[in-house]
């Protein structure tokens, strides 16, 4: 038997979609894409978290090692700072003290070599010279200090006879405009 085929020009009747059908269709299409996108975001966030945690751990290790180094170097730094402070103080003291080389040269020129037990004391720009010499040498020493431009207010404080040809003497004089080391050397 032969069947006749025909055209059906009428629209096929589709049952109206129920809520479950709509939900199923949405779940298999749009929700799947949303789930894949959310899973990608979660994977990227997890990877980012791993990287950040590793960096944090490495930074903590670096900080701990640097703190150990700093604690070891702290004592050395304190010693170096103390040394720097002392050097600065010594330098300041050196610059602010008078320059006595010229004074000693002048004293050695004035005082003859035959003076015995010579003692030279310089304190606060005041020079005290003690020793044993004959009367003529003592007179020459006194006049030498009085004629020198480095010394002022020269006076013979004491002269004592020792019963021999030498006498004990004490001469006191003041220094005249003694330059500071910083003016001479720097």
PDB file of C-alpha atoms in Angstrom:
ATOM      1  CA  UNK A   1       0.000   0.000   0.000  1.00  0.00           C
ATOM      2  CA  UNK A   2       1.164   3.311  -0.939  1.00  0.00           C
ATOM      3  CA  UNK A   3       0.970   6.096   1.427  1.00  0.00           C
ATOM      4  CA  UNK A   4       0.257   9.527   0.364  1.00  0.00           C
ATOM      5  CA  UNK A   5       2.468  12.210   1.571  1.00  0.00           C
ATOM      6  CA  UNK A   6       1.239  15.630   2.099  1.00  0.00           C
ATOM      7  CA  UNK A   7       2.265  18.954   3.327  1.00  0.00           C
ATOM      8  CA  UNK A   8       1.089  20.220   6.621  1.00  0.00           C
ATOM      9  CA  UNK A   9       1.047  23.982   6.437  1.00  0.00           C
ATOM     10  CA  UNK A  10      -0.192  24.395   9.918  1.00  0.00           C
ATOM     11  CA  UNK A  11       2.197  25.242  12.659  1.00  0.00           C
ATOM     12  CA  UNK A  12       2.980  22.405  14.870  1.00  0.00           C
ATOM     13  CA  UNK A  13       1.428  22.721  18.178  1.00  0.00           C
ATOM     14  CA  UNK A  14       3.980  22.926  20.923  1.00  0.00           C
ATOM     15  CA  UNK A  15       3.018  22.432  24.446  1.00  0.00           C
ATOM     16  CA  UNK A  16       3.552  25.528  26.511  1.00  0.00           C
ATOM     17  CA  UNK A  17       6.824  25.366  28.452  1.00  0.00           C
ATOM     18  CA  UNK A  18       6.509  24.658  32.055  1.00  0.00           C
ATOM     19  CA  UNK A  19       8.716  26.214  34.631  1.00  0.00           C
ATOM     20  CA  UNK A  20      10.784  23.054  34.892  1.00  0.00           C
ATOM     21  CA  UNK A  21      11.396  23.001  31.183  1.00  0.00           C
ATOM     22  CA  UNK A  22      12.531  26.623  31.191  1.00  0.00           C
ATOM     23  CA  UNK A  23      14.786  25.935  34.153  1.00  0.00           C
ATOM     24  CA  UNK A  24      16.273  22.887  32.468  1.00  0.00           C
ATOM     25  CA  UNK A  25      16.949  24.742  29.239  1.00  0.00           C
ATOM     26  CA  UNK A  26      18.506  27.699  31.154  1.00  0.00           C
ATOM     27  CA  UNK A  27      20.669  25.304  33.213  1.00  0.00           C
ATOM     28  CA  UNK A  28      22.015  23.544  30.131  1.00  0.00           C
ATOM     29  CA  UNK A  29      22.919  26.762  28.307  1.00  0.00           C
ATOM     30  CA  UNK A  30      23.384  30.025  30.201  1.00  0.00           C
ATOM     31  CA  UNK A  31      24.054  28.610  33.677  1.00  0.00           C
ATOM     32  CA  UNK A  32      26.761  26.339  32.291  1.00  0.00           C
ATOM     33  CA  UNK A  33      28.592  29.339  30.812  1.00  0.00           C
ATOM     34  CA  UNK A  34      28.230  31.239  34.096  1.00  0.00           C
ATOM     35  CA  UNK A  35      29.567  28.254  36.064  1.00  0.00           C
ATOM     36  CA  UNK A  36      32.596  27.921  33.778  1.00  0.00           C
ATOM     37  CA  UNK A  37      33.299  31.645  34.127  1.00  0.00           C
ATOM     38  CA  UNK A  38      32.991  31.473  37.948  1.00  0.00           C
ATOM     39  CA  UNK A  39      35.283  28.428  38.070  1.00  0.00           C
ATOM     40  CA  UNK A  40      37.883  30.300  35.988  1.00  0.00           C
ATOM     41  CA  UNK A  41      37.694  33.231  38.395  1.00  0.00           C
ATOM     42  CA  UNK A  42      38.167  30.856  41.351  1.00  0.00           C
ATOM     43  CA  UNK A  43      41.198  29.181  39.725  1.00  0.00           C
ATOM     44  CA  UNK A  44      42.799  32.560  38.949  1.00  0.00           C
ATOM     45  CA  UNK A  45      42.101  33.783  42.507  1.00  0.00           C
ATOM     46  CA  UNK A  46      43.606  30.608  43.958  1.00  0.00           C
ATOM     47  CA  UNK A  47      46.726  30.989  41.810  1.00  0.00           C
ATOM     48  CA  UNK A  48      47.016  34.649  42.819  1.00  0.00           C
ATOM     49  CA  UNK A  49      46.658  33.683  46.484  1.00  0.00           C
ATOM     50  CA  UNK A  50      49.425  31.076  46.167  1.00  0.00           C
ATOM     51  CA  UNK A  51      51.759  33.631  44.575  1.00  0.00           C
ATOM     52  CA  UNK A  52      50.982  36.250  47.233  1.00  0.00           C
ATOM     53  CA  UNK A  53      51.482  33.732  50.054  1.00  0.00           C
ATOM     54  CA  UNK A  54      54.869  32.687  48.637  1.00  0.00           C
ATOM     55  CA  UNK A  55      55.966  36.306  48.323  1.00  0.00           C
ATOM     56  CA  UNK A  56      54.786  37.016  51.873  1.00  0.00           C
ATOM     57  CA  UNK A  57      56.683  34.016  53.199  1.00  0.00           C
ATOM     58  CA  UNK A  58      59.855  35.040  51.344  1.00  0.00           C
ATOM     59  CA  UNK A  59      59.541  38.610  52.601  1.00  0.00           C
ATOM     60  CA  UNK A  60      59.156  37.387  56.180  1.00  0.00           C
ATOM     61  CA  UNK A  61      62.297  35.259  55.793  1.00  0.00           C
ATOM     62  CA  UNK A  62      64.204  38.241  54.360  1.00  0.00           C
ATOM     63  CA  UNK A  63      63.006  40.486  57.181  1.00  0.00           C
ATOM     64  CA  UNK A  64      64.043  37.937  59.810  1.00  0.00           C
ATOM     65  CA  UNK A  65      67.521  37.515  58.296  1.00  0.00           C
ATOM     66  CA  UNK A  66      67.990  41.280  57.981  1.00  0.00           C
ATOM     67  CA  UNK A  67      66.880  41.790  61.601  1.00  0.00           C
ATOM     68  CA  UNK A  68      69.530  39.281  62.707  1.00  0.00           C
ATOM     69  CA  UNK A  69      72.162  41.132  60.687  1.00  0.00           C
ATOM     70  CA  UNK A  70      71.014  44.471  62.128  1.00  0.00           C
ATOM     71  CA  UNK A  71      71.195  43.178  65.698  1.00  0.00           C
ATOM     72  CA  UNK A  72      74.743  41.927  65.071  1.00  0.00           C
ATOM     73  CA  UNK A  73      75.803  45.201  63.449  1.00  0.00           C
ATOM     74  CA  UNK A  74      74.131  47.369  66.090  1.00  0.00           C
ATOM     75  CA  UNK A  75      76.979  46.845  68.568  1.00  0.00           C
ATOM     76  CA  UNK A  76      79.557  47.615  65.891  1.00  0.00           C
ATOM     77  CA  UNK A  77      77.665  50.759  64.934  1.00  0.00           C
ATOM     78  CA  UNK A  78      77.647  51.952  68.543  1.00  0.00           C
ATOM     79  CA  UNK A  79      81.418  51.403  68.791  1.00  0.00           C
ATOM     80  CA  UNK A  80      81.997  53.222  65.504  1.00  0.00           C
ATOM     81  CA  UNK A  81      79.814  56.155  66.562  1.00  0.00           C
ATOM     82  CA  UNK A  82      81.676  56.349  69.868  1.00  0.00           C
ATOM     83  CA  UNK A  83      84.985  56.331  68.006  1.00  0.00           C
ATOM     84  CA  UNK A  84      83.743  59.034  65.627  1.00  0.00           C
ATOM     85  CA  UNK A  85      82.635  61.184  68.561  1.00  0.00           C
ATOM     86  CA  UNK A  86      86.002  60.773  70.289  1.00  0.00           C
ATOM     87  CA  UNK A  87      87.886  61.565  67.076  1.00  0.00           C
ATOM     88  CA  UNK A  88      85.769  64.681  66.615  1.00  0.00           C
ATOM     89  CA  UNK A  89      86.454  65.721  70.205  1.00  0.00           C
ATOM     90  CA  UNK A  90      90.197  65.091  69.820  1.00  0.00           C
ATOM     91  CA  UNK A  91      90.229  67.054  66.583  1.00  0.00           C
ATOM     92  CA  UNK A  92      88.435  69.965  68.247  1.00  0.00           C
ATOM     93  CA  UNK A  93      90.811  69.865  71.212  1.00  0.00           C
ATOM     94  CA  UNK A  94      93.778  69.698  68.851  1.00  0.00           C
ATOM     95  CA  UNK A  95      92.610  72.715  66.869  1.00  0.00           C
ATOM     96  CA  UNK A  96      91.736  74.751  69.966  1.00  0.00           C
ATOM     97  CA  UNK A  97      95.025  74.209  71.810  1.00  0.00           C
ATOM     98  CA  UNK A  98      97.900  76.628  71.391  1.00  0.00           C
ATOM     99  CA  UNK A  99     100.804  75.851  69.106  1.00  0.00           C
ATOM    100  CA  UNK A 100     103.812  75.464  71.389  1.00  0.00           C
ATOM    101  CA  UNK A 101     106.534  74.446  68.918  1.00  0.00           C
ATOM    102  CA  UNK A 102     107.712  78.021  68.428  1.00  0.00           C
ATOM    103  CA  UNK A 103     107.716  78.531  72.202  1.00  0.00           C
ATOM    104  CA  UNK A 104     109.980  75.530  72.801  1.00  0.00           C
ATOM    105  CA  UNK A 105     112.304  76.588  69.991  1.00  0.00           C
ATOM    106  CA  UNK A 106     112.572  80.078  71.472  1.00  0.00           C
ATOM    107  CA  UNK A 107     113.196  78.678  74.966  1.00  0.00           C
ATOM    108  CA  UNK A 108     116.002  76.423  73.665  1.00  0.00           C
ATOM    109  CA  UNK A 109     117.571  79.448  71.949  1.00  0.00           C
ATOM    110  CA  UNK A 110     117.408  81.584  75.111  1.00  0.00           C
ATOM    111  CA  UNK A 111     118.446  79.017  77.746  1.00  0.00           C
ATOM    112  CA  UNK A 112     122.128  77.996  77.472  1.00  0.00           C
ATOM    113  CA  UNK A 113     123.131  74.338  77.480  1.00  0.00           C
ATOM    114  CA  UNK A 114     125.047  74.606  80.760  1.00  0.00           C
ATOM    115  CA  UNK A 115     121.806  75.002  82.788  1.00  0.00           C
ATOM    116  CA  UNK A 116     121.342  71.959  85.004  1.00  0.00           C
ATOM    117  CA  UNK A 117     118.055  70.263  85.951  1.00  0.00           C
ATOM    118  CA  UNK A 118     116.061  72.499  83.631  1.00  0.00           C
ATOM    119  CA  UNK A 119     112.292  72.349  84.138  1.00  0.00           C
ATOM    120  CA  UNK A 120     109.862  74.105  81.779  1.00  0.00           C
ATOM    121  CA  UNK A 121     106.169  74.244  82.671  1.00  0.00           C
ATOM    122  CA  UNK A 122     103.500  75.847  80.482  1.00  0.00           C
ATOM    123  CA  UNK A 123     100.096  76.324  82.047  1.00  0.00           C
ATOM    124  CA  UNK A 124      97.368  78.698  80.824  1.00  0.00           C
ATOM    125  CA  UNK A 125      99.737  80.836  78.740  1.00  0.00           C
ATOM    126  CA  UNK A 126     102.120  81.143  81.685  1.00  0.00           C
ATOM    127  CA  UNK A 127     105.629  79.691  81.428  1.00  0.00           C
ATOM    128  CA  UNK A 128     107.623  78.773  84.526  1.00  0.00           C
ATOM    129  CA  UNK A 129     111.294  77.889  84.087  1.00  0.00           C
ATOM    130  CA  UNK A 130     113.373  76.392  86.903  1.00  0.00           C
ATOM    131  CA  UNK A 131     116.939  75.208  86.966  1.00  0.00           C
ATOM    132  CA  UNK A 132     120.502  75.625  88.241  1.00  0.00           C
ATOM    133  CA  UNK A 133     123.020  77.945  86.558  1.00  0.00           C
ATOM    134  CA  UNK A 134     125.658  80.540  87.389  1.00  0.00           C
ATOM    135  CA  UNK A 135     124.640  84.164  88.009  1.00  0.00           C
ATOM    136  CA  UNK A 136     125.723  85.384  84.571  1.00  0.00           C
ATOM    137  CA  UNK A 137     123.685  82.648  82.798  1.00  0.00           C
ATOM    138  CA  UNK A 138     120.622  83.521  84.894  1.00  0.00           C
ATOM    139  CA  UNK A 139     120.987  87.181  83.939  1.00  0.00           C
ATOM    140  CA  UNK A 140     121.340  86.219  80.251  1.00  0.00           C
ATOM    141  CA  UNK A 141     118.237  84.002  80.457  1.00  0.00           C
ATOM    142  CA  UNK A 142     116.182  86.788  82.054  1.00  0.00           C
ATOM    143  CA  UNK A 143     117.249  89.362  79.470  1.00  0.00           C
ATOM    144  CA  UNK A 144     116.647  86.846  76.642  1.00  0.00           C
ATOM    145  CA  UNK A 145     113.039  86.334  77.751  1.00  0.00           C
ATOM    146  CA  UNK A 146     112.492  90.085  78.189  1.00  0.00           C
ATOM    147  CA  UNK A 147     113.841  90.811  74.688  1.00  0.00           C
ATOM    148  CA  UNK A 148     111.818  88.028  72.988  1.00  0.00           C
ATOM    149  CA  UNK A 149     108.581  88.955  71.214  1.00  0.00           C
ATOM    150  CA  UNK A 150     106.944  85.665  72.280  1.00  0.00           C
ATOM    151  CA  UNK A 151     107.064  86.480  76.000  1.00  0.00           C
ATOM    152  CA  UNK A 152     105.670  89.319  78.131  1.00  0.00           C
ATOM    153  CA  UNK A 153     105.780  90.191  81.828  1.00  0.00           C
ATOM    154  CA  UNK A 154     109.002  88.288  82.439  1.00  0.00           C
ATOM    155  CA  UNK A 155     110.172  88.321  86.037  1.00  0.00           C
ATOM    156  CA  UNK A 156     112.815  86.523  88.055  1.00  0.00           C
ATOM    157  CA  UNK A 157     110.805  85.112  90.959  1.00  0.00           C
ATOM    158  CA  UNK A 158     113.469  83.356  92.911  1.00  0.00           C
ATOM    159  CA  UNK A 159     117.226  83.003  93.022  1.00  0.00           C
ATOM    160  CA  UNK A 160     118.948  80.990  95.736  1.00  0.00           C
ATOM    161  CA  UNK A 161     122.620  80.423  96.263  1.00  0.00           C
ATOM    162  CA  UNK A 162     123.573  76.772  96.583  1.00  0.00           C
ATOM    163  CA  UNK A 163     126.966  77.471  98.150  1.00  0.00           C
ATOM    164  CA  UNK A 164     128.712  76.542  94.920  1.00  0.00           C
ATOM    165  CA  UNK A 165     129.141  78.445  91.685  1.00  0.00           C
ATOM    166  CA  UNK A 166     125.550  77.503  90.595  1.00  0.00           C
ATOM    167  CA  UNK A 167     122.409  79.128  91.868  1.00  0.00           C
ATOM    168  CA  UNK A 168     118.807  77.886  91.796  1.00  0.00           C
ATOM    169  CA  UNK A 169     116.467  80.133  89.826  1.00  0.00           C
ATOM    170  CA  UNK A 170     112.790  80.438  88.918  1.00  0.00           C
ATOM    171  CA  UNK A 171     111.627  82.657  86.056  1.00  0.00           C
ATOM    172  CA  UNK A 172     107.971  83.258  85.254  1.00  0.00           C
ATOM    173  CA  UNK A 173     106.750  84.804  82.008  1.00  0.00           C
ATOM    174  CA  UNK A 174     103.536  85.030  80.000  1.00  0.00           C
ATOM    175  CA  UNK A 175     103.067  84.012  76.385  1.00  0.00           C
ATOM    176  CA  UNK A 176     102.318  86.802  73.942  1.00  0.00           C
ATOM    177  CA  UNK A 177      99.634  86.134  71.283  1.00  0.00           C
ATOM    178  CA  UNK A 178     100.299  82.442  70.926  1.00  0.00           C
ATOM    179  CA  UNK A 179      98.632  81.122  67.730  1.00  0.00           C
ATOM    180  CA  UNK A 180      96.250  78.177  67.825  1.00  0.00           C
ATOM    181  CA  UNK A 181      97.089  74.955  66.001  1.00  0.00           C
ATOM    182  CA  UNK A 182      94.262  75.522  63.553  1.00  0.00           C
ATOM    183  CA  UNK A 183      95.791  78.864  62.544  1.00  0.00           C
ATOM    184  CA  UNK A 184      99.260  77.397  62.028  1.00  0.00           C
ATOM    185  CA  UNK A 185      98.628  73.927  60.602  1.00  0.00           C
ATOM    186  CA  UNK A 186      95.358  74.182  58.701  1.00  0.00           C
TER     187      UNK A 186
END
